[in-house]
């Protein structure tokens, strides 16, 4: 029996037909050449600080009348905030001039001296004079602190004598002087709720309360001194008048019958903190 050999096509018929891949190139726009017109910069961009009037570079004509440096005498009449503001105005202007000077020198312009640098140096004169004035004030402040510390007791005694000897017609004036005294010596602010519990504040409350009591007690024999922080608070917050202090004295008499005074130290700070907290709550309500 003869066996016929041949090529079978069944496998080819069963094979999956391949799909021909297709590819389309993306359609690209022609490149846009970079120009200044294609760049949009916000008007409030921080880098505009380095461009005077948004100019790339000022002309020399723009720098013909730049003004003169401030004198030391003029700067001495300025407050610290004014000097601080003027310093940063000068600093910003020098940054602008430095950028323009760099461009000017890069171009190699043969226009004589670098006017941008000259104006910058003139502004620099104002800046070192500002530093000079601030240095004067610092040394004056430091010397004043040293003198104050060396004569602390004498200055306090001098004020106490002046305050207690002033007649009744000067009550309003002496109240203002007392407020300045308490803030200078103890950091004690007139609005009680603005203070923080600390040793100088406690000591200041007692001193000021005793001064108020001595000025307006008018022959009082029972309440002649301040025993604790609560009594100091009553006298400190009373009206600066004989009537106000007499009312506080009556309150102190009632207070002394209720218990022992607050001991000195941490207990006073805790009581003072509660009093200040209560004052804040009353203001909030």
Short mmCIF file of C-alpha atoms in Angstrom, two decimals:
data_model
loop_
_atom_site.label_atom_id
_atom_site.label_comp_id
_atom_site.label_asym_id
_atom_site.label_seq_id
_atom_site.Cartn_x
_atom_site.Cartn_y
_atom_site.Cartn_z
CA UNK A 1 0.00 0.00 0.00
CA UNK A 2 1.49 3.22 -1.03
CA UNK A 3 1.32 6.20 1.34
CA UNK A 4 1.11 9.56 -0.34
CA UNK A 5 3.08 12.28 1.15
CA UNK A 6 2.13 15.88 0.80
CA UNK A 7 2.09 19.27 2.46
CA UNK A 8 -0.90 19.77 4.69
CA UNK A 9 -2.47 23.23 4.82
CA UNK A 10 -4.74 22.75 7.80
CA UNK A 11 -2.25 24.38 10.21
CA UNK A 12 -2.00 27.38 7.97
CA UNK A 13 -5.74 27.70 7.85
CA UNK A 14 -6.01 27.62 11.61
CA UNK A 15 -3.24 30.19 12.15
CA UNK A 16 -4.37 33.69 13.28
CA UNK A 17 -3.89 36.33 10.73
CA UNK A 18 -1.62 39.16 11.80
CA UNK A 19 -3.05 42.64 11.64
CA UNK A 20 -0.78 45.01 9.87
CA UNK A 21 0.28 47.80 12.21
CA UNK A 22 -0.31 51.33 11.08
CA UNK A 23 1.43 54.46 12.43
CA UNK A 24 0.66 58.07 11.79
CA UNK A 25 3.22 60.70 12.64
CA UNK A 26 1.86 63.44 14.95
CA UNK A 27 1.21 66.75 13.40
CA UNK A 28 3.55 69.25 15.05
CA UNK A 29 3.35 72.99 14.84
CA UNK A 30 6.32 74.89 13.66
CA UNK A 31 8.47 76.11 16.58
CA UNK A 32 7.78 79.61 17.80
CA UNK A 33 10.96 81.67 17.95
CA UNK A 34 11.43 83.07 21.49
CA UNK A 35 10.85 86.80 21.65
CA UNK A 36 9.97 89.24 24.38
CA UNK A 37 6.45 89.52 22.98
CA UNK A 38 5.83 85.84 23.70
CA UNK A 39 6.66 86.21 27.42
CA UNK A 40 3.98 87.58 29.73
CA UNK A 41 5.17 88.76 33.15
CA UNK A 42 2.76 89.69 35.91
CA UNK A 43 2.84 93.28 37.05
CA UNK A 44 3.29 92.16 40.67
CA UNK A 45 6.19 89.81 39.94
CA UNK A 46 8.82 90.20 42.72
CA UNK A 47 11.69 90.57 40.25
CA UNK A 48 10.25 93.88 39.09
CA UNK A 49 11.83 95.24 42.29
CA UNK A 50 15.17 95.09 40.46
CA UNK A 51 13.93 97.21 37.55
CA UNK A 52 13.33 100.92 38.05
CA UNK A 53 10.02 101.85 36.40
CA UNK A 54 10.17 98.43 34.65
CA UNK A 55 13.05 99.58 32.48
CA UNK A 56 15.77 97.15 31.48
CA UNK A 57 18.31 99.88 32.05
CA UNK A 58 17.97 103.57 32.74
CA UNK A 59 19.76 106.12 30.66
CA UNK A 60 22.37 108.42 32.14
CA UNK A 61 19.90 111.27 31.75
CA UNK A 62 17.65 109.54 34.29
CA UNK A 63 20.45 109.82 36.87
CA UNK A 64 21.25 113.50 36.41
CA UNK A 65 19.53 114.62 39.63
CA UNK A 66 19.63 111.69 42.06
CA UNK A 67 19.57 113.90 45.16
CA UNK A 68 22.04 114.12 48.03
CA UNK A 69 22.74 111.78 50.94
CA UNK A 70 20.84 112.31 54.19
CA UNK A 71 22.82 114.13 56.86
CA UNK A 72 23.37 112.73 60.35
CA UNK A 73 21.45 115.68 61.84
CA UNK A 74 18.41 114.89 59.67
CA UNK A 75 18.52 111.20 60.52
CA UNK A 76 18.70 111.89 64.26
CA UNK A 77 15.20 113.38 64.07
CA UNK A 78 13.77 110.17 62.59
CA UNK A 79 12.14 107.38 64.58
CA UNK A 80 13.48 103.84 64.57
CA UNK A 81 10.70 102.72 62.21
CA UNK A 82 11.51 105.55 59.80
CA UNK A 83 15.21 104.65 59.82
CA UNK A 84 14.36 100.98 59.30
CA UNK A 85 12.15 101.84 56.31
CA UNK A 86 14.71 104.23 54.82
CA UNK A 87 17.45 101.59 55.13
CA UNK A 88 15.51 99.07 53.05
CA UNK A 89 14.51 101.69 50.48
CA UNK A 90 18.21 102.48 50.04
CA UNK A 91 19.09 98.79 49.90
CA UNK A 92 16.53 98.12 47.17
CA UNK A 93 17.75 101.08 45.11
CA UNK A 94 21.35 99.93 45.42
CA UNK A 95 20.35 96.49 44.16
CA UNK A 96 18.78 98.11 41.08
CA UNK A 97 21.87 100.24 40.49
CA UNK A 98 24.20 97.27 40.93
CA UNK A 99 22.34 95.32 38.25
CA UNK A 100 22.45 98.30 35.88
CA UNK A 101 26.14 98.87 36.64
CA UNK A 102 26.93 95.25 35.76
CA UNK A 103 25.13 95.61 32.43
CA UNK A 104 26.87 98.92 31.77
CA UNK A 105 30.32 97.42 32.36
CA UNK A 106 29.48 94.28 30.37
CA UNK A 107 28.60 96.34 27.34
CA UNK A 108 31.88 98.20 27.71
CA UNK A 109 30.29 101.53 26.99
CA UNK A 110 32.79 104.31 26.53
CA UNK A 111 30.72 107.00 28.24
CA UNK A 112 33.12 108.07 30.93
CA UNK A 113 32.71 107.01 34.54
CA UNK A 114 30.12 104.52 35.75
CA UNK A 115 27.31 106.83 36.84
CA UNK A 116 25.31 103.94 38.28
CA UNK A 117 28.15 103.12 40.66
CA UNK A 118 28.51 106.77 41.69
CA UNK A 119 24.84 107.06 42.63
CA UNK A 120 25.05 103.74 44.49
CA UNK A 121 27.99 105.01 46.54
CA UNK A 122 26.03 108.17 47.37
CA UNK A 123 23.16 106.05 48.67
CA UNK A 124 25.70 103.96 50.58
CA UNK A 125 26.72 107.15 52.40
CA UNK A 126 23.16 107.50 53.68
CA UNK A 127 23.18 103.87 54.81
CA UNK A 128 26.34 104.12 56.90
CA UNK A 129 24.99 107.33 58.44
CA UNK A 130 21.85 105.44 59.43
CA UNK A 131 24.07 102.85 61.12
CA UNK A 132 25.93 105.68 62.85
CA UNK A 133 22.71 107.17 64.25
CA UNK A 134 21.48 103.76 65.42
CA UNK A 135 24.85 103.14 67.06
CA UNK A 136 24.56 106.47 68.89
CA UNK A 137 21.14 105.53 70.18
CA UNK A 138 22.30 102.10 71.29
CA UNK A 139 25.23 103.49 73.27
CA UNK A 140 23.00 106.18 74.80
CA UNK A 141 20.46 103.54 75.80
CA UNK A 142 23.16 101.30 77.30
CA UNK A 143 24.68 104.18 79.24
CA UNK A 144 21.23 105.17 80.46
CA UNK A 145 20.55 101.63 81.67
CA UNK A 146 23.86 101.55 83.54
CA UNK A 147 23.17 104.92 85.15
CA UNK A 148 19.63 103.83 86.02
CA UNK A 149 20.88 100.64 87.69
CA UNK A 150 23.56 102.53 89.62
CA UNK A 151 21.09 105.15 90.87
CA UNK A 152 18.00 102.95 91.12
CA UNK A 153 17.36 103.56 94.81
CA UNK A 154 17.98 107.31 94.64
CA UNK A 155 15.69 107.74 91.62
CA UNK A 156 12.90 105.79 93.30
CA UNK A 157 13.22 107.76 96.52
CA UNK A 158 13.24 111.04 94.60
CA UNK A 159 10.00 110.16 92.82
CA UNK A 160 8.31 108.96 96.02
CA UNK A 161 9.06 112.27 97.73
CA UNK A 162 7.79 114.26 94.75
CA UNK A 163 4.64 112.15 94.44
CA UNK A 164 3.68 112.25 98.11
CA UNK A 165 4.41 115.96 98.57
CA UNK A 166 2.36 117.18 95.58
CA UNK A 167 -0.85 118.97 96.57
CA UNK A 168 -4.35 117.82 95.67
CA UNK A 169 -4.60 120.15 92.67
CA UNK A 170 -1.97 118.01 90.91
CA UNK A 171 -3.71 114.65 91.36
CA UNK A 172 -4.28 114.14 87.62
CA UNK A 173 -0.69 115.12 86.81
CA UNK A 174 0.74 112.83 89.48
CA UNK A 175 -1.40 109.94 88.24
CA UNK A 176 0.29 110.25 84.84
CA UNK A 177 3.72 110.44 86.47
CA UNK A 178 2.92 107.38 88.57
CA UNK A 179 2.02 105.38 85.45
CA UNK A 180 5.34 106.30 83.83
CA UNK A 181 7.19 105.49 87.05
CA UNK A 182 5.65 102.02 87.40
CA UNK A 183 6.38 101.15 83.77
CA UNK A 184 9.96 102.44 83.86
CA UNK A 185 10.91 100.74 87.14
CA UNK A 186 8.86 97.53 86.98
CA UNK A 187 7.44 97.19 83.46
CA UNK A 188 3.97 97.49 84.99
CA UNK A 189 1.39 98.58 82.39
CA UNK A 190 -1.55 100.83 83.36
CA UNK A 191 -4.12 98.33 82.04
CA UNK A 192 -3.87 95.57 84.61
CA UNK A 193 -4.97 92.79 82.24
CA UNK A 194 -2.01 93.52 79.92
CA UNK A 195 0.54 92.34 82.50
CA UNK A 196 1.97 88.87 83.09
CA UNK A 197 2.59 87.35 86.54
CA UNK A 198 6.26 87.76 87.42
CA UNK A 199 8.47 88.93 90.27
CA UNK A 200 8.89 92.54 88.96
CA UNK A 201 5.14 92.88 88.39
CA UNK A 202 4.30 91.63 91.89
CA UNK A 203 6.89 93.94 93.43
CA UNK A 204 5.69 96.86 91.32
CA UNK A 205 2.07 96.30 92.30
CA UNK A 206 2.98 96.45 95.98
CA UNK A 207 5.13 99.58 95.61
CA UNK A 208 2.53 101.47 93.57
CA UNK A 209 -0.29 100.36 95.87
CA UNK A 210 1.65 101.58 98.91
CA UNK A 211 2.28 104.95 97.24
CA UNK A 212 -1.41 105.34 96.44
CA UNK A 213 -2.32 104.41 100.01
CA UNK A 214 0.20 106.83 101.55
CA UNK A 215 -1.04 109.70 99.37
CA UNK A 216 -4.77 109.33 100.02
CA UNK A 217 -5.19 107.48 103.35
CA UNK A 218 -6.02 110.76 105.17
CA UNK A 219 -5.32 109.74 108.77
CA UNK A 220 -6.21 106.08 108.35
CA UNK A 221 -4.82 104.13 111.31
CA UNK A 222 -5.90 100.55 110.66
CA UNK A 223 -4.81 100.05 107.05
CA UNK A 224 -1.36 101.62 106.77
CA UNK A 225 0.52 99.09 104.68
CA UNK A 226 -0.04 96.52 101.93
CA UNK A 227 0.10 92.95 103.26
CA UNK A 228 -0.37 90.80 100.14
CA UNK A 229 -1.05 90.75 96.40
CA UNK A 230 -4.84 90.92 96.82
CA UNK A 231 -4.63 94.16 98.78
CA UNK A 232 -2.18 95.55 96.24
CA UNK A 233 -4.65 94.75 93.46
CA UNK A 234 -7.48 96.53 95.27
CA UNK A 235 -5.44 99.71 95.68
CA UNK A 236 -3.89 99.55 92.20
CA UNK A 237 -7.25 99.34 90.43
CA UNK A 238 -8.97 101.95 92.63
CA UNK A 239 -9.62 105.45 91.32
CA UNK A 240 -6.67 107.80 91.81
CA UNK A 241 -8.57 109.98 94.28
CA UNK A 242 -9.27 110.14 98.02
CA UNK A 243 -12.72 108.64 97.46
CA UNK A 244 -11.38 105.77 95.38
CA UNK A 245 -8.67 104.85 97.88
CA UNK A 246 -11.05 105.14 100.85
CA UNK A 247 -13.39 102.70 99.12
CA UNK A 248 -10.46 100.32 98.57
CA UNK A 249 -9.50 100.65 102.25
CA UNK A 250 -12.97 99.56 103.34
CA UNK A 251 -12.75 96.55 101.02
CA UNK A 252 -9.34 95.66 102.49
CA UNK A 253 -10.75 95.79 106.03
CA UNK A 254 -13.44 93.30 105.07
CA UNK A 255 -10.87 91.13 103.30
CA UNK A 256 -8.61 90.98 106.38
CA UNK A 257 -11.43 89.53 108.46
CA UNK A 258 -11.93 86.58 106.10
CA UNK A 259 -8.57 84.83 106.46
CA UNK A 260 -4.80 84.97 106.33
CA UNK A 261 -2.94 87.01 103.70
CA UNK A 262 -1.42 85.32 100.65
CA UNK A 263 2.19 84.27 101.44
CA UNK A 264 5.01 85.65 99.34
CA UNK A 265 6.53 83.61 96.50
CA UNK A 266 4.85 81.17 94.13
CA UNK A 267 1.47 81.56 95.81
CA UNK A 268 1.41 85.24 94.87
CA UNK A 269 2.13 84.44 91.22
CA UNK A 270 -0.72 81.92 91.15
CA UNK A 271 -3.15 84.40 92.69
CA UNK A 272 -2.02 87.13 90.30
CA UNK A 273 -2.47 84.81 87.31
CA UNK A 274 -6.06 84.08 88.40
CA UNK A 275 -6.78 87.79 88.85
CA UNK A 276 -5.46 88.59 85.37
CA UNK A 277 -7.44 85.70 83.89
CA UNK A 278 -10.61 87.01 85.52
CA UNK A 279 -9.91 90.47 84.10
CA UNK A 280 -9.59 88.99 80.60
CA UNK A 281 -12.87 87.10 81.01
CA UNK A 282 -14.68 90.26 82.12
CA UNK A 283 -13.39 92.13 79.06
CA UNK A 284 -14.48 89.28 76.80
CA UNK A 285 -17.99 89.40 78.21
#
